[in-house]
XYZ file of C-alpha atoms in Angstrom:
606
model
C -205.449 66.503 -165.198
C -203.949 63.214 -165.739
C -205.444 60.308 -163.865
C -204.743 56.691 -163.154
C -207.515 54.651 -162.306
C -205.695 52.598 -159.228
C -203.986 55.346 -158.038
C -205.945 55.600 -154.846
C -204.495 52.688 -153.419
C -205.617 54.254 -149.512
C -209.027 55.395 -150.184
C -211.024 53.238 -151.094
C -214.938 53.565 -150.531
C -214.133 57.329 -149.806
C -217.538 59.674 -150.366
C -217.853 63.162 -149.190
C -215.528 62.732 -146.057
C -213.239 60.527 -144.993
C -213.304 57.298 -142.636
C -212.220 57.561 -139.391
C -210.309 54.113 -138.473
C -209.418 55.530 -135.155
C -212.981 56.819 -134.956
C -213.543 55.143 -130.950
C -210.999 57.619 -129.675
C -213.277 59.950 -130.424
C -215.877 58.954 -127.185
C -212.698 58.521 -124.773
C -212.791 62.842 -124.909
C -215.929 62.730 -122.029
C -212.944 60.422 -119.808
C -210.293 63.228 -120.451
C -209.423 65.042 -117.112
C -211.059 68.562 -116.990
C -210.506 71.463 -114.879
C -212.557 74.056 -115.285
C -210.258 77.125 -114.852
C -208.672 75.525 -117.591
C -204.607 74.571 -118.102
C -202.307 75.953 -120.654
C -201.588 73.511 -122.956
C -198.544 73.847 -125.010
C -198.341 72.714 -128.790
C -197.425 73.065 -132.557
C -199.725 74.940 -135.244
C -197.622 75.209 -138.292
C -195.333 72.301 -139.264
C -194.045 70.697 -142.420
C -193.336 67.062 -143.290
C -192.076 65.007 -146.321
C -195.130 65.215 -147.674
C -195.429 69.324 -148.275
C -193.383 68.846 -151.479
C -190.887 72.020 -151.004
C -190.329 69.818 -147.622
C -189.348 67.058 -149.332
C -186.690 68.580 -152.068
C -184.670 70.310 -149.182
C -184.318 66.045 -148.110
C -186.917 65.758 -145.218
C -188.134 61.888 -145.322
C -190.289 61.866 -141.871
C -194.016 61.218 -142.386
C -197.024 63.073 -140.344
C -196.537 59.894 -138.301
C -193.042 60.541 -137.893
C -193.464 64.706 -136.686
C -196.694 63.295 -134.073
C -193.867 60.760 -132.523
C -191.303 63.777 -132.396
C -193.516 65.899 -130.571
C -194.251 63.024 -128.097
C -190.285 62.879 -126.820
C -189.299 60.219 -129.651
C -185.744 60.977 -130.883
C -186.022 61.007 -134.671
C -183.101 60.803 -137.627
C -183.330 64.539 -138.949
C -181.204 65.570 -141.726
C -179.095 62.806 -140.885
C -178.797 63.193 -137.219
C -180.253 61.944 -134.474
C -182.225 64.140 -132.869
C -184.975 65.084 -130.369
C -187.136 67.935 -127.691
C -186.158 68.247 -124.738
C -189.709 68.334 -123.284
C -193.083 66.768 -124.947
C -195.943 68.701 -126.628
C -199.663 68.656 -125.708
C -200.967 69.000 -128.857
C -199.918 69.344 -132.780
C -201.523 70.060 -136.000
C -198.865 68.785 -138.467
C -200.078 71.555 -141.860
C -198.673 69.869 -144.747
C -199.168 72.114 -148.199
C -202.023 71.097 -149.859
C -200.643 72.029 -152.828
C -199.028 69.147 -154.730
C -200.214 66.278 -152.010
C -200.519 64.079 -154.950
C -196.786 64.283 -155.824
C -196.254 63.162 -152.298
C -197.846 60.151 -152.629
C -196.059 58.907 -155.515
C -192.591 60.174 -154.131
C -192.598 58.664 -150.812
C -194.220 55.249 -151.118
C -192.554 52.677 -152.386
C -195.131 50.869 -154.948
C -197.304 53.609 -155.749
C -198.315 54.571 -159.507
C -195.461 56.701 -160.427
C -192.972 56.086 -157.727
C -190.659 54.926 -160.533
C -191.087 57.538 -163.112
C -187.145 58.616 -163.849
C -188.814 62.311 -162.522
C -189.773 60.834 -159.712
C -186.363 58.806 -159.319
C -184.773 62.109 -159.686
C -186.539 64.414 -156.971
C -185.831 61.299 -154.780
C -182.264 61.020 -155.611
C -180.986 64.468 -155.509
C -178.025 65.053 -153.854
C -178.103 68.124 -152.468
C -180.063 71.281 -152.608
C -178.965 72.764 -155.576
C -179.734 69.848 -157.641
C -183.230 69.280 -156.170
C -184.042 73.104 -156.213
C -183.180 73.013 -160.336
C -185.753 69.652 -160.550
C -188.266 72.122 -158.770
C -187.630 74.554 -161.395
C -187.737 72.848 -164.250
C -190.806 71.067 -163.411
C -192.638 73.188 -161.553
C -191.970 76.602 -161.608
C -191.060 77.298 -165.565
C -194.240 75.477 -166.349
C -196.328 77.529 -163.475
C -194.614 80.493 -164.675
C -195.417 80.193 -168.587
C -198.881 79.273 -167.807
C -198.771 75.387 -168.210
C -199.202 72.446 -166.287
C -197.234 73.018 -162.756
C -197.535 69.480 -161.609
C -194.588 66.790 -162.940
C -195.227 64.016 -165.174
C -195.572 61.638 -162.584
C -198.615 63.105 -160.956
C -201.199 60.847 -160.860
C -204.038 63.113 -160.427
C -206.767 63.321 -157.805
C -206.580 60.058 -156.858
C -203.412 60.643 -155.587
C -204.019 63.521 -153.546
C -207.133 61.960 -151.640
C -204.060 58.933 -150.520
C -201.910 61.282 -149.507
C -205.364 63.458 -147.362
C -206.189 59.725 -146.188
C -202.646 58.913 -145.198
C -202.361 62.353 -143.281
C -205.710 61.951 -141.681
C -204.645 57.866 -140.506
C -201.678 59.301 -138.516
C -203.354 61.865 -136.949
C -206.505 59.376 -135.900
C -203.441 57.219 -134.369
C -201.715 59.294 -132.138
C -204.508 60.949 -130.732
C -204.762 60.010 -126.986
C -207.539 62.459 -125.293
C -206.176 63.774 -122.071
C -202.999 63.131 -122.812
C -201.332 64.442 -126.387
C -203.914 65.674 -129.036
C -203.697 65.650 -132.746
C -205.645 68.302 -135.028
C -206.593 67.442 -138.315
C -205.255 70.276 -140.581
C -203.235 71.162 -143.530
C -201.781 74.648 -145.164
C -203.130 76.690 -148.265
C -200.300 78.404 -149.808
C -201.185 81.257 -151.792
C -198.297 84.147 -152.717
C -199.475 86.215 -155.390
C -196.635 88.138 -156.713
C -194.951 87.122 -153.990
C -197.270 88.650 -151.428
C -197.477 85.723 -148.312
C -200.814 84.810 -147.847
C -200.886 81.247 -146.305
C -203.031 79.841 -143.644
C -203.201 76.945 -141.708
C -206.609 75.258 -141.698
C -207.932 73.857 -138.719
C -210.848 70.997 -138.544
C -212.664 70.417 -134.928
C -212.606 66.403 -135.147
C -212.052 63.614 -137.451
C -215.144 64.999 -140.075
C -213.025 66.404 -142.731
C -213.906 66.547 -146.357
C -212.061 63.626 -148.743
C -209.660 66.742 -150.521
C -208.158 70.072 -148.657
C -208.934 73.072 -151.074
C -205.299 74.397 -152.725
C -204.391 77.504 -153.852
C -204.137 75.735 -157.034
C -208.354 75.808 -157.321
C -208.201 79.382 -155.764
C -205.058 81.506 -154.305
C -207.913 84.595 -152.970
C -208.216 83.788 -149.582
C -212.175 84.515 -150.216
C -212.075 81.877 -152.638
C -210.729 79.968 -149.743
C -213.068 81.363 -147.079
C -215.839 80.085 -149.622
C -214.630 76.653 -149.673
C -215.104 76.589 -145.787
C -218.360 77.708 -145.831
C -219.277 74.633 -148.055
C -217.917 72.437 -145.421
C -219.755 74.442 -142.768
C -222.719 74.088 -144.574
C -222.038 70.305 -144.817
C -221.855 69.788 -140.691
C -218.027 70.455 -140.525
C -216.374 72.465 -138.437
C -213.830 74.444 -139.802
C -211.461 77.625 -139.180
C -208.381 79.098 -140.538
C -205.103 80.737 -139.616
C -203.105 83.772 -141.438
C -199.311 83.609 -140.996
C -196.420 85.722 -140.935
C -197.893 88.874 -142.164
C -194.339 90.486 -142.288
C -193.826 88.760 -145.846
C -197.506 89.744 -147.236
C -196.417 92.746 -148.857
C -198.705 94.929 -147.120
C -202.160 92.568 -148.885
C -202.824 91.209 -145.535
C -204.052 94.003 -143.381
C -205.162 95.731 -146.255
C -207.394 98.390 -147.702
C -209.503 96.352 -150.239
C -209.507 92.611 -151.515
C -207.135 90.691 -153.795
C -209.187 91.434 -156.764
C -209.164 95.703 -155.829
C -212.600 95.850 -154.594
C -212.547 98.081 -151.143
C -213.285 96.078 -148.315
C -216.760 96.472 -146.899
C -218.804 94.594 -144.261
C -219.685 91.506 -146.201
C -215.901 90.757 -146.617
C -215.240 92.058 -143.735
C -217.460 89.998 -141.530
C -216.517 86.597 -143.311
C -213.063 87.421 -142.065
C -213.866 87.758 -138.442
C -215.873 84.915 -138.301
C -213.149 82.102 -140.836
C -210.064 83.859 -139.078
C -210.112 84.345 -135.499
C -206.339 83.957 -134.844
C -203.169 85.388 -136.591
C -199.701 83.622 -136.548
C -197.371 86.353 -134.654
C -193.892 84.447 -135.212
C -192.366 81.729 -136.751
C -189.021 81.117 -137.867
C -189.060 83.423 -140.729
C -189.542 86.226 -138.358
C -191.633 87.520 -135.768
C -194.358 89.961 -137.181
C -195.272 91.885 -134.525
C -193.890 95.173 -134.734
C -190.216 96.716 -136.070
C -188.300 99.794 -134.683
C -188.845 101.518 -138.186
C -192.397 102.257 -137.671
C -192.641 101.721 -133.431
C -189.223 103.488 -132.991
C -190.331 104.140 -129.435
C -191.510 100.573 -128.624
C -187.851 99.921 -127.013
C -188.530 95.844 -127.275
C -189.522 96.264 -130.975
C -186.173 94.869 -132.272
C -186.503 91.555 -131.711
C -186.342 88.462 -134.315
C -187.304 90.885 -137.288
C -185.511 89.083 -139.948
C -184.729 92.146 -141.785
C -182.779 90.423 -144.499
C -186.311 89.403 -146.160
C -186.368 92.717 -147.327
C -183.638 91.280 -149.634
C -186.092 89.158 -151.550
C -188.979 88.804 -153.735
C -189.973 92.097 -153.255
C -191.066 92.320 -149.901
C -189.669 95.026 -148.232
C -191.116 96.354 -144.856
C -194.118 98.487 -144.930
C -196.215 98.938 -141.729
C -199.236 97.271 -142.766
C -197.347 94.044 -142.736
C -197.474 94.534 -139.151
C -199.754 92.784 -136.518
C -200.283 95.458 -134.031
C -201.308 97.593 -137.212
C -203.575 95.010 -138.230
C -205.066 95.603 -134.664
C -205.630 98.815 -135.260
C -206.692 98.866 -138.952
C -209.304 96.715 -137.419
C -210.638 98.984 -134.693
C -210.492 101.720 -137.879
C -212.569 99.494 -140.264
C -215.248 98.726 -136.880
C -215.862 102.515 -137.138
C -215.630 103.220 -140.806
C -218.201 100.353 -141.076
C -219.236 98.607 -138.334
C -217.408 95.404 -138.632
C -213.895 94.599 -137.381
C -211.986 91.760 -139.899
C -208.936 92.207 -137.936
C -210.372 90.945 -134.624
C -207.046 88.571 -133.947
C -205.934 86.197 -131.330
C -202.685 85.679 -131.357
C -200.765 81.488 -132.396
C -197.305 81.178 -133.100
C -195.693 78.210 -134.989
C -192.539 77.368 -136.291
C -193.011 76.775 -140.144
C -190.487 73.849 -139.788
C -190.265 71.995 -142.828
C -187.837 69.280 -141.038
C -190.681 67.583 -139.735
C -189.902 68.545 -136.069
C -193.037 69.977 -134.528
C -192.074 73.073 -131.702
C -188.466 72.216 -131.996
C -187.842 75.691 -130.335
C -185.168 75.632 -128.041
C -182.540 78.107 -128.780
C -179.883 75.181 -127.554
C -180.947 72.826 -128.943
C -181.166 74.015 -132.387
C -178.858 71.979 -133.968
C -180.500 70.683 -137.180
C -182.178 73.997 -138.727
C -185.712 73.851 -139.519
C -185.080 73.602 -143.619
C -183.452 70.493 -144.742
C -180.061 71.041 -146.621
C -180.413 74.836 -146.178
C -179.711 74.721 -142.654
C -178.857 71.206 -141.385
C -175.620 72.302 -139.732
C -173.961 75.281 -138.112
C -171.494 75.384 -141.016
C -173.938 75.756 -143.479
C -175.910 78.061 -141.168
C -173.079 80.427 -140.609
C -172.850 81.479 -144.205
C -176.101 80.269 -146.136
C -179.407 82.022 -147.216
C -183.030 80.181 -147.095
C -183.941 80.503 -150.714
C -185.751 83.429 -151.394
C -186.244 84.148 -148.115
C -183.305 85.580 -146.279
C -180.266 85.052 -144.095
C -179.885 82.029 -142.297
C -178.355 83.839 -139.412
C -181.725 85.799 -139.434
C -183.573 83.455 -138.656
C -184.803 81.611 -135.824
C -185.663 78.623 -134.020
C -189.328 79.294 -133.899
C -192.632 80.063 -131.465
C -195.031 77.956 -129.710
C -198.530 78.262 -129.009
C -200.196 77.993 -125.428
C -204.021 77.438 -124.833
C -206.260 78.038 -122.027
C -208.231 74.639 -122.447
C -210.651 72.489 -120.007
C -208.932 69.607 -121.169
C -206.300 68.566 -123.466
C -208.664 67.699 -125.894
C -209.555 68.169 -129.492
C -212.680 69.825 -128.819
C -211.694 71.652 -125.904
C -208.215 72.904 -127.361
C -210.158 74.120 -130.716
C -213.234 75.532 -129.302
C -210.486 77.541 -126.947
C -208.825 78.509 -129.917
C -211.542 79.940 -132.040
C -212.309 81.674 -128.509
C -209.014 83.391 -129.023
C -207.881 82.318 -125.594
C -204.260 81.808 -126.208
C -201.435 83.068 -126.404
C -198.346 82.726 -128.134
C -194.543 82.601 -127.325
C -191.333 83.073 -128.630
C -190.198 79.395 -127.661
C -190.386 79.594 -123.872
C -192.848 77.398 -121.975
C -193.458 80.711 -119.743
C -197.289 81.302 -118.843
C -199.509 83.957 -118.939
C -203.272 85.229 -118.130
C -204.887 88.314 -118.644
C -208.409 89.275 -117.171
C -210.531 92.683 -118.003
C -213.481 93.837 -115.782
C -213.956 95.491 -112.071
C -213.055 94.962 -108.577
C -210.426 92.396 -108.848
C -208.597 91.902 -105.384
C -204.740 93.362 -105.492
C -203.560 89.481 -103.999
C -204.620 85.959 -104.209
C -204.562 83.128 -101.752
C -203.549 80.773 -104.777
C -203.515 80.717 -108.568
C -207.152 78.950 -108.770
C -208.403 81.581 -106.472
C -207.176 84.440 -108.880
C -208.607 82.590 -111.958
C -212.111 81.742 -110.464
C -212.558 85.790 -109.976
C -210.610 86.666 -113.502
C -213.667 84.755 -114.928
C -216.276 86.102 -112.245
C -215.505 89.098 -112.460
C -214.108 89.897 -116.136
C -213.708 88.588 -119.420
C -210.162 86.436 -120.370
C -207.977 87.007 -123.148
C -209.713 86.965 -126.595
C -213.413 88.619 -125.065
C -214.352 91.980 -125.384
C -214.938 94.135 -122.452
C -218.856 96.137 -121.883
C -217.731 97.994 -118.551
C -218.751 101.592 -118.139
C -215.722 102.229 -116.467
C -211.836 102.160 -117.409
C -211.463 98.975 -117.232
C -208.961 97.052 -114.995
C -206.781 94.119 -116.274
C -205.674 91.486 -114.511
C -202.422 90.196 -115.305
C -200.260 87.389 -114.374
C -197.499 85.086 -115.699
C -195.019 82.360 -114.791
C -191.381 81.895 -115.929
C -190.356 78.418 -117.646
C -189.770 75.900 -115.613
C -186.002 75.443 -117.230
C -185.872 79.238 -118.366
C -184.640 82.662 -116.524
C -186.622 84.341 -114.281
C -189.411 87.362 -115.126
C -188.197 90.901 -116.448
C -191.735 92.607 -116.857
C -195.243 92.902 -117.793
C -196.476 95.256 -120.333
C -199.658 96.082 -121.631
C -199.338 97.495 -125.234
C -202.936 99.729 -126.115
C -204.407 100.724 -129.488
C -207.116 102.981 -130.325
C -208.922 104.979 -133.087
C -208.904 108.991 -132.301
C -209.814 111.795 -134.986
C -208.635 109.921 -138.022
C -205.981 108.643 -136.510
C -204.617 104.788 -135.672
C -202.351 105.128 -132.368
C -200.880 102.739 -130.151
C -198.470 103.203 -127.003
C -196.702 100.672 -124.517
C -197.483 100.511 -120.878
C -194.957 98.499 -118.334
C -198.001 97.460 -115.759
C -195.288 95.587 -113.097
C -191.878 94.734 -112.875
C -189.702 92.059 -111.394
C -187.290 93.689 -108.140
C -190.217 96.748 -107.657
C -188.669 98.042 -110.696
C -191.551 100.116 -111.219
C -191.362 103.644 -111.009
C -193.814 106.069 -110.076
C -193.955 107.898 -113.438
C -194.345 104.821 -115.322
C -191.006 103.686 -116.110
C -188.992 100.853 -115.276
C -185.597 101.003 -113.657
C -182.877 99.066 -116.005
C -181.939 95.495 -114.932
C -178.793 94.050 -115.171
C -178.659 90.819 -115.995
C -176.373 89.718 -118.468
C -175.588 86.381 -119.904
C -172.464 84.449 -120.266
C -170.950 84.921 -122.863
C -168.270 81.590 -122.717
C -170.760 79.212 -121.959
C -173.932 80.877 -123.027
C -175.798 80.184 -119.091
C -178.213 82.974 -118.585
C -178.605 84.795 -115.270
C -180.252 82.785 -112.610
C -180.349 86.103 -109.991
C -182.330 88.428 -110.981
C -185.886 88.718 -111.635
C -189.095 87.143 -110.356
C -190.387 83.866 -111.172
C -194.205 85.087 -111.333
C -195.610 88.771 -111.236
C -199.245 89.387 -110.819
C -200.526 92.976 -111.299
C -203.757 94.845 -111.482
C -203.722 97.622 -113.731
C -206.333 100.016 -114.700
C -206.045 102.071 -117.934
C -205.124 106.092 -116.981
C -206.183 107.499 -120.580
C -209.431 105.544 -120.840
C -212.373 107.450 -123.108
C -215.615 105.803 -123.224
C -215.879 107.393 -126.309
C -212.903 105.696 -127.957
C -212.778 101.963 -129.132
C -209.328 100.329 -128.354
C -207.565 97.095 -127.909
C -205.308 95.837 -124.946
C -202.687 92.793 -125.142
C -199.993 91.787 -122.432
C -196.449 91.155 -123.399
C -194.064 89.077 -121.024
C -190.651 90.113 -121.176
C -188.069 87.262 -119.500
C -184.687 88.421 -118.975
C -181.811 88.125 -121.611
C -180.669 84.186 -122.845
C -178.332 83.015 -125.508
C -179.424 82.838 -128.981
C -179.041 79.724 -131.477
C -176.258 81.593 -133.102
C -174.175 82.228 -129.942
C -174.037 78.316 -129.547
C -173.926 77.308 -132.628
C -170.269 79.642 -132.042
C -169.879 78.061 -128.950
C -169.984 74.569 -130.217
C -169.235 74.264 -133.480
C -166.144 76.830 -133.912
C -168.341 78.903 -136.632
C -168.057 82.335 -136.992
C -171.188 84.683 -137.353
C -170.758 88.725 -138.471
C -170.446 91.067 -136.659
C -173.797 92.553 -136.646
C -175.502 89.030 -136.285
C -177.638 88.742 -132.339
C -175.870 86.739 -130.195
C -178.501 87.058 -127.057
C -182.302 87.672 -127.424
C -185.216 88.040 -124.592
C -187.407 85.819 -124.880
C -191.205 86.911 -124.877
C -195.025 85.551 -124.729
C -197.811 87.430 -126.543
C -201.899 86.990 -125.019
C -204.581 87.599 -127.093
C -205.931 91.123 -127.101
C -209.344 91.950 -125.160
C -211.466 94.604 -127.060
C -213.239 98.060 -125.961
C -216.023 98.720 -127.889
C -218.293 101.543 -127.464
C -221.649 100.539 -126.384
């Protein structure tokens, strides 16, 4: 590795971790405001800046400190437009690659060793696309690929990656205001062998973080990974990662033994569950929940599935790719041997490499979310992500809600790695989910219905010990600035004679849609399609419901998660149409419904 002895300009005096300039914000969590039946607290898991070096190429410029103004309302110049949210975040964890940081450094400030190596110059200076994406080739991939050196000759060396950590970690000490918007110190490991997607997000609990995030560079096994974490356990730091969108992972993700062929047992298996307590279940490369080809009767399985990745790099669908087969894998490998890796909460993220934390907003989707590749509905209309798929196929993104005392880091982390959140698919709609006995069919108020959810039961992300089939207790709110509720449904997996098995329930209904038998009378509520205004008349703005299982076995382990259905809204592409004058085919989604995913709550036979 080549190294250049004042290439650390930042950090200075750095030993095992790194300085905390904005360390006093730190005691100001104990004046945050905290409720104890906690709030959902909306934010941003997975986002990209200039500094995540594929970011960069495609001609993002914005800085951590840049994305943490974005989220707070800021308008920001993004792929040279002005741009902003239409409503603030709570929280963000801005997850550039760690992989080639150092490059990063030299690249994007002005005076650093190597800023003004003609290599350098040329990344900088690229045009368009095209010409940066051949740079990237030619000095990163053809090396990587013939077994040499991936990093250009204007990498510094370490040096340079512990400014770029300290840089990262400055921004995110600055905008942190407890009780008001939190930042999460965090960055992404970006492993794909052969092409299989096996990224996470890694999360820190406050502002004691190691001097260097491990790459996949020293180690693309996720259990070399999950090592690395230990070490900073060991050292006092608290530390846990994120897996994300499994529907590019080849089918290595939910899988039947380890990287390196060995068949998982309960040693791997346990270091899973207890690194990896949350799974990303859509971002804008697709949303990995399920797909009509393998839950043909799930009737809301076609939604965002970006099949047009099945195009490239190999990675056509296979169930195991799948989250709600992950589930159940899971619940299989808890019997098989008595530990479940698979035990997921459920994040989403958008994977934005603009820079633009939670830009989600099917309207307001005007810049993309991957520089030159998308920066306009012209180029959107008839482009392709690199490697990836369709532009039309993808979308905007999904956010992540978490039940949290306070919005604080503490409280928003320690919630997390309690897998009480959920996840939507860009909506700020709400949801809650209870399991135990002899919840009430009403409520005086929300707080009343909460303060018995916990009394009485166990929230999303627990595991329920009852004797008897247990009862959930559901509820959720529409967006403030979205349509109205269509349903509630309550999808169950289980383990039975060999067998993995899953089936949907709809547990209530906006308009008493809810039949007898089970199913749910059809709603009509269609969307304009001139304008792109969704239907303001039907459906409920809340439903609450208390549903028992009908098929519970004692016997039988099995997992329960609640899906919110709102009812139908424009997609991106319909106003990018609408707007622009583009034309999208044929066979291109022009409306979508919206959804929110809780965290699953686990039977487990006692």
């Amino acid at each position: 590795m080549k190294t250049l002895p004042h290439a650390c300009i930042l950090c200075i005096g750095l030993a095992s971790t790194l300085t905390a300039p904005g360390a006093m914000a730190q005691s100001t969590e104990a004046d945050a405001p905290v409720n104890p039946l906690k709030e959902a607290y909306f934010g941003e898991q997975h986002v990209h800046t200039g500094v995540s070096m594929d970011a960069f190429i495609a001609g993002n410029r914005l800085t951590p400190d840049d994305a943490y103004r974005f989220a707070k309302g800021e308008e920001m110049m993004v792929n040279g437009s002005l741009h902003k949210i239409k409503r603030p975040l709570d929280w963000v964890a801005v997850t550039d690659h760690s992989e080639f940081m150092g490059e990063a450094f030299s690249l994007m400030n002005d005076g650093a060793p190597g800023f003004d190596h003609e290599v350098a110059v040329a990344f900088r200076e690229a045009p368009d696309l095209e010409t940066a994406l051949g740079l990237y080739n030619q000095y990163v991939l053809v090396p990587l690929a013939g077994g040499g050196d991936p990093h250009p000759q204007f990498f510094q060396g370490e040096e340079a990656i512990k400014s770029t950590w300290q840089k990262n970690f400055e921004a995110t000490e600055k905008h942190y205001e407890p009780g008001v918007f939190t930042t999460i110190h965090a960055y992404e490991w970006t492993s794909a062998p052969g092409g299989s997607n096996q990224h996470r997000n890694v999360f820190f609990r406050d502002a004691n973080v190691p001097e260097l995030p491990f790459s996949a560079n020293e180690g693309d096994d996720p259990e070399e990974l999950w090592a690395w974490m230990q070490t900073q356990r060991d050292d006092g730091k608290r530390v846990f990662a994120i897996p994300h969108n499994s529907n590019e992972s080849k089918g290595l993700h939910f899988a039947e033994a380890t990287l390196s062929g060995v068949p998982i047992g309960t040693g791997y298996a346990t270091t899973s569950a207890s690194m990896e307590p949350l799974v990303e279940m859509m971002q804008v490369k697709g949303n990995s929940e399920v797909v009509p080809n393998f839950w043909p009767s799930d009737e809301f399985a076609d939604f965002e599935n970006a099949v047009s990745i099945q195009r490239f790099s190999g990675r056509g669908f296979l169930k195991e790719n799948f989250v709600r087969y992950g589930l159940g894998r899971g619940i299989k490998y808890n019997a098989d041997i008595g530990v479940n890796p698979f035990k997921y909460g459920f994040v989403g993220g958008t994977d934005s490499h603009n820079g633009t934390p939670s830009n989600v907003e099917e309207d307001n989707y005007a810049v993309g979310s991957h520089g030159y590749a998308d920066k306009t509905a012209e180029v959107r209309s008839v482009s392709v992500l690199e490697g990836e798929m369709l532009i039309s196929d993808s979308n905007p993104g999904a956010l992540t809600a978490v039940w949290a005392e306070s919005n604080t880091r503490s409280a928003i982390w320690d919630s997390m790695m309690a897998k009480e959140t959920f996840a939507t698919s860009g909506p700020r709609m709400k949801v809650r989910v209870f399991a135990g006995q002899g919840f009430a069919e009403t409520y005086d108020s929300h707080d009343a219905m909460v303060a018995d959810g916990y009394e009485k039961g166990v929230p999303m992300g627990g595991d329920y010990t009852g004797k008897e089939a247990p009862q959930f207790l559901v509820w959720a709110m529409k967006d403030p600035i979205g349509p109205n509720l269509d349903r509630i449904q309550i999808i169950k997996g289980w383990y039975e004679n060999g067998e993995m098995k899953d089936t949907v329930y709809d547990v209530v209904a906006s308009g008493d849609r809810l039949q007898a038998d089970g199913s749910v009378a059809p709603i009509n509520a269609p969307i304009n399609m001139e304008t792109g205004e969704f239907n303001t008349a039907k459906g409920d703005p809340e439903l609450m419901a208390v549903w028992t299982d009908p098929d519970w076995n004692p016997e039988i382990e099995a997992f329960y998660y609640a899906r919110v259905l709102q009812l139908p809204t424009a997609r991106w592409t319909l106003y990018d149409e609408l707007r622009e004058g583009v034309s999208y085919p044929e066979d291109v989604k022009r409306e979508i419904v919206e959804r929110a995913w809780a965290s699953p709550i686990w039977y487990e036979v006692n």
